[in-house]
Structure formats: structure tokens, C-alpha cells
mmCIF file of C-alpha atoms and ligand atoms in Angstrom:
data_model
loop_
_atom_site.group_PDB
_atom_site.id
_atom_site.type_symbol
_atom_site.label_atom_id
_atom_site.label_comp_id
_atom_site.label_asym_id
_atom_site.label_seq_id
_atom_site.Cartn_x
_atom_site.Cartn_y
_atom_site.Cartn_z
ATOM 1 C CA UNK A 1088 -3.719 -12.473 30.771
ATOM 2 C CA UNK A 1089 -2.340 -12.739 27.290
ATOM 3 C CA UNK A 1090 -3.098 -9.590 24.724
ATOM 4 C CA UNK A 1091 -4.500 -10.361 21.578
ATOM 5 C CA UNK A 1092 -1.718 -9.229 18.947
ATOM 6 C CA UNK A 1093 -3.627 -7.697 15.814
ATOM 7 C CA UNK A 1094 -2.828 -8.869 12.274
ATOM 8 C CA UNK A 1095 -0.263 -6.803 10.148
ATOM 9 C CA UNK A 1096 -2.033 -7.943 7.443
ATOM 10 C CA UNK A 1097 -4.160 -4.399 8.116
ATOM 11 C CA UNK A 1098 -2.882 -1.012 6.987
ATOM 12 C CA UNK A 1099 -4.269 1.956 8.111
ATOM 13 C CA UNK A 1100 -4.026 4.706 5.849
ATOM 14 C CA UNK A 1101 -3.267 8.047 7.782
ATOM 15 C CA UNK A 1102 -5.028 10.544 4.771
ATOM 16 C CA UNK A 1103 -4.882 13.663 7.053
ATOM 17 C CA UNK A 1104 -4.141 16.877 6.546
ATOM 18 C CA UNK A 1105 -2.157 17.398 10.126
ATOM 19 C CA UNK A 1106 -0.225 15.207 11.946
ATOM 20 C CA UNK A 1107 -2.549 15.754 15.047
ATOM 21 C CA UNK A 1108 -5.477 14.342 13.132
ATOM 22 C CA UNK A 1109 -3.545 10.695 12.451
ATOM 23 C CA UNK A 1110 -2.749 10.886 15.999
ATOM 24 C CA UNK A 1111 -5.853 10.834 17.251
ATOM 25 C CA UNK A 1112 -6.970 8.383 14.812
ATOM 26 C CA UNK A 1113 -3.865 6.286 15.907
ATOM 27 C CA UNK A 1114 -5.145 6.362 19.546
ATOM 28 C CA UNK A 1115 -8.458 5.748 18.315
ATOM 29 C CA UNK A 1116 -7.708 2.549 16.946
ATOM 30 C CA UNK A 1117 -5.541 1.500 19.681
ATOM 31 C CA UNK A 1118 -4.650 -2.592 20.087
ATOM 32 C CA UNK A 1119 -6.458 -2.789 16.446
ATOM 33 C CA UNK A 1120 -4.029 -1.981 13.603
ATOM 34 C CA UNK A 1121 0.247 -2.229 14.334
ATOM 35 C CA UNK A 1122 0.795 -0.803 10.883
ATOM 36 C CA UNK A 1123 0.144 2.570 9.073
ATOM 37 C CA UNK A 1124 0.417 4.464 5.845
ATOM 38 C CA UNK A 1125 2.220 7.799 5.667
ATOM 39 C CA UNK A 1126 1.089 9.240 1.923
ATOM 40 C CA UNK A 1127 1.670 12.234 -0.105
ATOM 41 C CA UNK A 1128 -0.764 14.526 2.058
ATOM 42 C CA UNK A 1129 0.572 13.870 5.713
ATOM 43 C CA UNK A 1130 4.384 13.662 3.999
ATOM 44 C CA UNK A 1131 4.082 17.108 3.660
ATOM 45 C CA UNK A 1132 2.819 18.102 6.500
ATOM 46 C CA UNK A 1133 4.916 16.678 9.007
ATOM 47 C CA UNK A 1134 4.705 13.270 8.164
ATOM 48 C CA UNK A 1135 7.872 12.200 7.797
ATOM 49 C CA UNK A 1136 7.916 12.571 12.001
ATOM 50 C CA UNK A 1137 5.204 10.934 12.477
ATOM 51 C CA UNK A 1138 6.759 7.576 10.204
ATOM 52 C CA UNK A 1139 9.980 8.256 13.101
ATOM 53 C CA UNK A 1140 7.591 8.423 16.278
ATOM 54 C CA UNK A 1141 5.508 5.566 15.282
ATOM 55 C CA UNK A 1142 8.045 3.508 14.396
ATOM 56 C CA UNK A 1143 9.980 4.324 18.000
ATOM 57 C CA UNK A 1144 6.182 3.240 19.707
ATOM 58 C CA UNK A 1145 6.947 -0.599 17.666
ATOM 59 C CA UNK A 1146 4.564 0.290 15.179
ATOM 60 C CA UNK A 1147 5.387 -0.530 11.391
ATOM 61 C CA UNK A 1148 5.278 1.962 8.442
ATOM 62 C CA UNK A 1149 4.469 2.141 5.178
ATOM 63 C CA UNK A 1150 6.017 5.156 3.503
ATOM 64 C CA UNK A 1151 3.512 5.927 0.388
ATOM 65 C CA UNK A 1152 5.273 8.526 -1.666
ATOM 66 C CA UNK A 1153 4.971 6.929 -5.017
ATOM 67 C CA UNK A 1154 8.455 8.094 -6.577
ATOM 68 C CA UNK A 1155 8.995 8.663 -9.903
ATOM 69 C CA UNK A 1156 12.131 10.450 -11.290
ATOM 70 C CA UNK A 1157 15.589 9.603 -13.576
ATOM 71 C CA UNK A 1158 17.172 6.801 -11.855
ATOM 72 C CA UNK A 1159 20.267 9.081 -10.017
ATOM 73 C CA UNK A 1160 17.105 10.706 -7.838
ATOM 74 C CA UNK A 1161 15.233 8.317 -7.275
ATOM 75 C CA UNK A 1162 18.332 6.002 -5.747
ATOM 76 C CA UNK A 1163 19.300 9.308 -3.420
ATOM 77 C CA UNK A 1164 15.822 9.780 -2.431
ATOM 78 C CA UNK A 1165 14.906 5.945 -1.727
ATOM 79 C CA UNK A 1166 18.691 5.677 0.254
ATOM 80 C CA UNK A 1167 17.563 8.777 2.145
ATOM 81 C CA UNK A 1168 13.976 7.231 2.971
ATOM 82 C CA UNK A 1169 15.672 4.037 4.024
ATOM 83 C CA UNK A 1170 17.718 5.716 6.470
ATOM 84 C CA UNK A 1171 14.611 6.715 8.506
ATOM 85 C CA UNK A 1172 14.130 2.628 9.397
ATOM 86 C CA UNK A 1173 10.655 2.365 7.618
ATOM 87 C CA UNK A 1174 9.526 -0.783 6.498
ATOM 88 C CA UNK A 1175 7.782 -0.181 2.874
ATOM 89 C CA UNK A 1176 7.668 2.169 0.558
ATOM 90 C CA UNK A 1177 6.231 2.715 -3.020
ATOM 91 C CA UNK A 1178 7.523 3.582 -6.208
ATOM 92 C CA UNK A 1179 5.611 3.561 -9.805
ATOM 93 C CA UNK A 1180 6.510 0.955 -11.883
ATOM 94 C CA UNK A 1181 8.454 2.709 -15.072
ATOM 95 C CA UNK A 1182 11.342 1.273 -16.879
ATOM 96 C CA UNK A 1183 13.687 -1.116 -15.288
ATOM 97 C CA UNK A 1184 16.570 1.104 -14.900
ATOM 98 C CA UNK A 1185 14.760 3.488 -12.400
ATOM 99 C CA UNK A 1186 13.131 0.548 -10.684
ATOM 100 C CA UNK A 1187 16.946 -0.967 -10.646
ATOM 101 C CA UNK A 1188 18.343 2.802 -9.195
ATOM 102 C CA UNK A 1189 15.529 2.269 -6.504
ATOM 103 C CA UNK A 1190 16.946 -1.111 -5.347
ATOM 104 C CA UNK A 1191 20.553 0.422 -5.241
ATOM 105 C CA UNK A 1192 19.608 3.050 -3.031
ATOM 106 C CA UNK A 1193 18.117 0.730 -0.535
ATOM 107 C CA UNK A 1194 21.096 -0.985 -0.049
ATOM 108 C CA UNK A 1195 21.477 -3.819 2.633
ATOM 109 C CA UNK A 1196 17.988 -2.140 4.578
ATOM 110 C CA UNK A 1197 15.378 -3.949 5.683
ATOM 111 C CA UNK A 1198 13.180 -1.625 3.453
ATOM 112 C CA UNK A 1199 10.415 -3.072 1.035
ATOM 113 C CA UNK A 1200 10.215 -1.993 -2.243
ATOM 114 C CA UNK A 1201 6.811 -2.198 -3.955
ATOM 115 C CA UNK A 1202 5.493 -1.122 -7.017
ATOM 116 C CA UNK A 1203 2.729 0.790 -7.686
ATOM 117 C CA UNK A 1204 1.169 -1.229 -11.197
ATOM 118 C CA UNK A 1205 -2.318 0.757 -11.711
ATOM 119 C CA UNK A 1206 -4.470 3.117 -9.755
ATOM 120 C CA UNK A 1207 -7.126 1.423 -7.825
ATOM 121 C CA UNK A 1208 -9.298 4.280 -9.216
ATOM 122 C CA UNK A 1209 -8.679 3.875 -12.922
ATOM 123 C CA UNK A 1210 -10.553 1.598 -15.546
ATOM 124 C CA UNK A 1211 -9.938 0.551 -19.032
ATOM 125 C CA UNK A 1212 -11.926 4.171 -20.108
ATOM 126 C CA UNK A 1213 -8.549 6.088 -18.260
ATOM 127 C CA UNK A 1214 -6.059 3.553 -20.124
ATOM 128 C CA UNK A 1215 -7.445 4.536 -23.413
ATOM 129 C CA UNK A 1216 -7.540 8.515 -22.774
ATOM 130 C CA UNK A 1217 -3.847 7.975 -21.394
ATOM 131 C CA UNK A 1218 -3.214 5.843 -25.219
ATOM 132 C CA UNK A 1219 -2.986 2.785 -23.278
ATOM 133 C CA UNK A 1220 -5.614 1.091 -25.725
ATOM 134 C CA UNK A 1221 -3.761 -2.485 -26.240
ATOM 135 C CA UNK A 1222 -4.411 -3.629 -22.213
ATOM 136 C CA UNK A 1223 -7.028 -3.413 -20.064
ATOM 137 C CA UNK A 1224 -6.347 -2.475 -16.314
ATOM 138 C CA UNK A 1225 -5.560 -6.049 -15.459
ATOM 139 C CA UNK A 1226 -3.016 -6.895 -18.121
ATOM 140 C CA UNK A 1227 -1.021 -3.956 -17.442
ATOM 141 C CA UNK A 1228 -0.939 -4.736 -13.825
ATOM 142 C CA UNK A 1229 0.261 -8.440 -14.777
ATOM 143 C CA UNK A 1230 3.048 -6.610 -16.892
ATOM 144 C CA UNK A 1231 4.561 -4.208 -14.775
ATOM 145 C CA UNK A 1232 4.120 -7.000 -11.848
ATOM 146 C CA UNK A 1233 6.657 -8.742 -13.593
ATOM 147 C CA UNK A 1234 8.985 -5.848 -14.590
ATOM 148 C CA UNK A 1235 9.215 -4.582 -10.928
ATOM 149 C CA UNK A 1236 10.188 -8.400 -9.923
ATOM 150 C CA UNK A 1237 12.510 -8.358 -12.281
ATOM 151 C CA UNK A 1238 14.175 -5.232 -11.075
ATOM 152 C CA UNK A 1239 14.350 -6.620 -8.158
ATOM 153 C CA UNK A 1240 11.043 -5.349 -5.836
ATOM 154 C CA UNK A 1241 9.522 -7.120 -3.051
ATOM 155 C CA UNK A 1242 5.860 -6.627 -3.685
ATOM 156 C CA UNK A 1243 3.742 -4.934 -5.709
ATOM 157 C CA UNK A 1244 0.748 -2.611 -5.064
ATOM 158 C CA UNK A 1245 -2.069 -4.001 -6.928
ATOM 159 C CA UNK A 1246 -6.599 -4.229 -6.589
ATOM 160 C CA UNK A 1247 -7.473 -7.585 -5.127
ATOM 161 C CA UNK A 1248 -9.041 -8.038 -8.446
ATOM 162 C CA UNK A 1249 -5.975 -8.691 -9.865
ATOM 163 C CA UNK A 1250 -4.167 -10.485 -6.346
ATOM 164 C CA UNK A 1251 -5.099 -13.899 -7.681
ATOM 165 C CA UNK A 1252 -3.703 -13.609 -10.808
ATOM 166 C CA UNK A 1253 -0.450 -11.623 -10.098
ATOM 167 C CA UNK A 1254 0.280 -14.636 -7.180
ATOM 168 C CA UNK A 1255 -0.042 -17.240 -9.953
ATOM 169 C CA UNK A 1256 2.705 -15.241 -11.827
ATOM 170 C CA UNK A 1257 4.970 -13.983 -9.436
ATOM 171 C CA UNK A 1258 4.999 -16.803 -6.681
ATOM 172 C CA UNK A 1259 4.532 -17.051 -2.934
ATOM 173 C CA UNK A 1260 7.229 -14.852 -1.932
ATOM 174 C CA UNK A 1261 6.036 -11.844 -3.859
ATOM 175 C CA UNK A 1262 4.358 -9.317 -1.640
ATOM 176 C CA UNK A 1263 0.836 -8.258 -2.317
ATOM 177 C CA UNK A 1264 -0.203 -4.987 -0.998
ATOM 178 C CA UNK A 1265 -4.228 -4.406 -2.352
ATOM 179 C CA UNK A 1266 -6.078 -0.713 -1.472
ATOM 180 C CA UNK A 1267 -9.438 -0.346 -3.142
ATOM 181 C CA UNK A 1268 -10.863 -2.220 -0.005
ATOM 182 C CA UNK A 1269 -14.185 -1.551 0.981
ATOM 183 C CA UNK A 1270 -16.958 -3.358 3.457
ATOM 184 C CA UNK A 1271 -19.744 -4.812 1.796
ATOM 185 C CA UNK A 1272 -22.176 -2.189 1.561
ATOM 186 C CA UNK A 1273 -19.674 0.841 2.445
ATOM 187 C CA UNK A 1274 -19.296 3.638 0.182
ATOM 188 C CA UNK A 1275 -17.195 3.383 -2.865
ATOM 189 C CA UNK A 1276 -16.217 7.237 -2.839
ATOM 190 C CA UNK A 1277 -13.693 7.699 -5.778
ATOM 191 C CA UNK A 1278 -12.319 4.151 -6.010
ATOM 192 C CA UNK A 1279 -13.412 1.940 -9.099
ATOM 193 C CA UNK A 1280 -11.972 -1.736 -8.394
ATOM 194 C CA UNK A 1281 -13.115 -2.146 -4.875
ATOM 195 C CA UNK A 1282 -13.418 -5.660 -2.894
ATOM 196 C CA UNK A 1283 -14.230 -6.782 0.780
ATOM 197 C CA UNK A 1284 -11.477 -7.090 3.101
ATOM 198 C CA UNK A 1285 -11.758 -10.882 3.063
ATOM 199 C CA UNK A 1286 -12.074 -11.514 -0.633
ATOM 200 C CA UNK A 1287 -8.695 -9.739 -0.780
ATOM 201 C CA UNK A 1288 -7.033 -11.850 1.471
ATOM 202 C CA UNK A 1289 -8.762 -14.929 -0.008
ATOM 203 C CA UNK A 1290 -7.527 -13.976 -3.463
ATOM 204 C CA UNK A 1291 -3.815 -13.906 -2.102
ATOM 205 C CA UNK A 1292 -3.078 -9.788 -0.816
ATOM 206 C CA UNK A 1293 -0.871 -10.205 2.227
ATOM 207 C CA UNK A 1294 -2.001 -6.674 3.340
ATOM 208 C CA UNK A 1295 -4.427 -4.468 2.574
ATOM 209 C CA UNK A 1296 -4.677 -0.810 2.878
ATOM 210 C CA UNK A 1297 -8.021 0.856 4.145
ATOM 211 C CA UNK A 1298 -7.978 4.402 4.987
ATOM 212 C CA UNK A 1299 -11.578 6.311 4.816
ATOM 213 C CA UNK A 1300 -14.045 3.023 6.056
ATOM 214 C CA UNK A 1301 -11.563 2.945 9.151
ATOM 215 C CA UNK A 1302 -10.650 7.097 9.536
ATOM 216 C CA UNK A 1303 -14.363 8.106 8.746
ATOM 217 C CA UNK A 1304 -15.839 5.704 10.317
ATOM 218 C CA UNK A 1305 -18.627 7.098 13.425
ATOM 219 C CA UNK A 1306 -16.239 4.236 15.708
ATOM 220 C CA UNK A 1307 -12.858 4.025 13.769
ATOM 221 C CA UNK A 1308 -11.691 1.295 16.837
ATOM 222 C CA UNK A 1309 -14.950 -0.826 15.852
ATOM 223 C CA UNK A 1310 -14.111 -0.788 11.759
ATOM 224 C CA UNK A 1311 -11.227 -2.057 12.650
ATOM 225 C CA UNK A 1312 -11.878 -4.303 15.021
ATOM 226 C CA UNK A 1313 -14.429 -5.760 12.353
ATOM 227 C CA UNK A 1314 -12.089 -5.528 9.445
ATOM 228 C CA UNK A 1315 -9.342 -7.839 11.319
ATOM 229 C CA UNK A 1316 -11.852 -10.510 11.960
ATOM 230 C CA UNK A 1317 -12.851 -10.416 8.559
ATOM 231 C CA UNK A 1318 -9.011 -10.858 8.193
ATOM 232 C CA UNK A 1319 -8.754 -13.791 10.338
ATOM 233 C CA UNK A 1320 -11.934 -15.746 9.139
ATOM 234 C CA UNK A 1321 -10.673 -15.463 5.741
ATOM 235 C CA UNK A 1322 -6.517 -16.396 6.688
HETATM 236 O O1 C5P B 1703 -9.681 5.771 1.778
HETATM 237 P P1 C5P B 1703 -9.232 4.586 0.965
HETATM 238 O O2 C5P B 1703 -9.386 3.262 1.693
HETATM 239 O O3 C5P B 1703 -9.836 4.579 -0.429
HETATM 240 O O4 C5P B 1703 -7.643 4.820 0.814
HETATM 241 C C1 C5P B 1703 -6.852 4.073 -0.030
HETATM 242 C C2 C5P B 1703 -5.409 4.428 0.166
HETATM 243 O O5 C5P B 1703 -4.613 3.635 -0.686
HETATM 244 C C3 C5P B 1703 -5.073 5.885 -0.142
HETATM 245 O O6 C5P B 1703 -4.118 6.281 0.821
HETATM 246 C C4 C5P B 1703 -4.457 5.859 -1.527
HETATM 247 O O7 C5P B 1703 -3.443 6.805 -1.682
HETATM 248 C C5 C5P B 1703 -3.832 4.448 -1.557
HETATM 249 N N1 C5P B 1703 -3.690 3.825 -2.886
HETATM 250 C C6 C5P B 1703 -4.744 3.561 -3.740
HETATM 251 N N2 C5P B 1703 -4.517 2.958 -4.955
HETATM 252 C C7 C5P B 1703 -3.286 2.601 -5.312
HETATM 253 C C8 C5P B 1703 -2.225 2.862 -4.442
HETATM 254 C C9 C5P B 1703 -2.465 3.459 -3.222
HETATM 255 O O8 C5P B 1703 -5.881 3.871 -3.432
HETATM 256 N N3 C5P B 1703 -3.090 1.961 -6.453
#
């Protein structure tokens, strides 16, 4: 008997406050998802083990700490987090010569670098209070898409809104990593540019990144299970 192998194509975003929590949920899910966030809330809370232990079961990890600093920090700190044999992490787009310092300090790793262009959660409204007034939320994204490729990233976090548009600019090879995903008719909580897993992956994401409709869900194994068929009808 052959077992199915699930899509990396799904993310599962471990948003827990304890490392026993995203174990569970990691058991939970099971045969269903081979590839999980670690973010800013489990990083500090023990986090960084669980990235080491998961990646030792075959699993791969996504390392979402978001770094932003002056360029010598941010190359010791991405170096560092490329020692520990993850497979992406995320930085926020700034100027080119911290994005550059980033893809010195991963070295000859294996280690993805993607930007993060704009917040899933912001609209044009938070542009303009942050005196961002000349581009709406999908322009920007289009403009830091191509300062992180030209720094040198592999992929670029972005809202499936925007997938099909950043593809057409940055090419096939670009990865596109899209949270903001949400089932039709599930909760949008606190995220603004939503979409359904399989409009995402229509529009040109190669993964997407869906934390509370699979962690809150009543059967987290069955949200998942649905999500990666919605995956593979829309592949
Ligand atoms: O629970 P939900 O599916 O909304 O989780 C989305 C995940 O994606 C969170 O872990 C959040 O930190 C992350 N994320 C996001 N928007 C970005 C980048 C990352 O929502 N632009």
C-alpha cells in the first residue's frame, strides 16, 4: 500500500503560545501538512527547538521572524538562523543593502530568503496614516517584489491578491508565499486581503500559509485534509 504524500504547497502556521500546544496540533494534523511556520510568538517560547525537532522528524520549516535591523545584524542573525538547517525564513523588505547583508549571511545554505512586501492585514487607509499616500497596497507590494529580487531573495511573502501580478513581474522561478487565506465562508478575524486556498494557488502562490482555519478548527486533521484537496483541484 502506497501513502498518499501531502502537498508542501500547505503551511501550517504554529501561532501558539507553548511549544506543547503546536505539538499537539502537529499530531493532530498528522499525514496532512509536511511543512510548518515557527513565528514571533512560539520563537520565543521555545520555538527555535521545535524548528530543530521537526526538522529531525523530515518535516520542513519556515522560520517567520520578520528581521529588520542595519545590515551587520541582520547578516549575523540570518547566518546564525541558517545554521539551524531551516528551509525559509522572512525578512521585511527595506533598502537593498540590508536585504543584500541578509543574502551574505546565508551563505552557500539551502535557506530561502523571502520578503515580507505588505501586511496581509493592512489596506490603502494604513498606507496613508503610515505617509505612504502615492501607492496603494498593491503597488507597493509590486515595488518591493522587485527590490528583494534584486537583492537577491528567493520569494516573496505577498496576499494572493497580488500573486498574479507579482508572477507576471518577477517570473516562474520567483517564490510566492501568500497568508491571508481563508475558506469560503470562514471567518476573516483580523486579516483584510483574504482569498480561498484555491484562488491562491490559481493566481500563481506556490504555498500558502493558514494558521487559525487549520489550529482552531473543531477537526484541525479535517481542515486540512480539505484545504489540500482544494490544493490539488486547483494545481
Ligand atoms: O491565522 P492566519 O491564517 O490568519 O495566520 C496567518 C499567518 O501568516 C500568521 O502566522 C501571520 O504571522 C502570517 N503572516 C501574515 N501576513 C503577512 C506575513 C505573515 O498574516 N504579510
Amino acid at each position: 500500500m502506497t501513502t498518499q504524500i501531502s502537498s508542501d504547497k500547505l503551511i501550517v502556521a504554529l501561532d501558539f503560545p507553548t511549544v506543547e500546544e503546536a505539538r499537539a496540533i502537529v499530531a493532530t494534523v498528522g499525514d496532512q501538512c509536511q511543512f510548518y511556520k515557527v513565528g514571533l510568538e512560539l520563537l520565543f517560547a521555545g520555538g527555535q527547538d521545535l524548528a530543530l525537532e521537526l526538522k529531525r522528524q523530515g518535516k520542513r520549516v519556515f522560520v517567520d521572524a520578520k528581521l529588520l535591523d542595519i545590515g551587520t545584524t541582520v547578516e549575523k542573525a540570518t547566518a546564525n538562523i541558517a545554521k539551524m538547517g531551516v528551509d525559509f525564513l522572512t525578512l521585511h523588505v527595506c533598502d537593498h543593502k540590508t536585504l543584500e547583508a541578509a543574502v551574505r549571511g546565508r551563505g552557500s545554505s539551502d535557506l530561502k530568503l523571502l520578503g515580507v512586501s505588505v501586511m496581509t492585514n493592512l489596506d490603502t487607509d494604513d498606507l496613508q496614516q503610515q505617509g505612504i499616500t502615492q501607492f496603494s497596497p498593491q503597488e507597493l507590494v509590486l515595488k518591493r517584489a522587485q527590490l528583494a529580487k534584486q537583492a537577491g531573495f528567493d520569494g516573496l511573502v505577498a496576499s494572493g491578491h497580488e500573486a498574479r501580478d507579482i508572477r507576471h513581474l518577477v517570473g516562474p522561478d520567483y517564490l510566492i508565499v501568500t497568508p491571508g487565506i481563508r475558506p469560503t465562508g470562514a471567518d476573516t478575524q483580523d486579516q483584510a486581503r483574504v482569498m480561498t486556498p484555491g484562488k491562491a494557488i490559481a493566481n500563481g502562490a506556490n504555498h500558502i500559509v493558514v494558521g487559525r482555519p487549520i489550529c482552531q478548527a473543531d477537526d484541525p486533521h479535517l481542515a486540512a485534509k480539505a484545504i489540500q484537496e482544494e490544493i490539488s483541484n486547483a494545481s
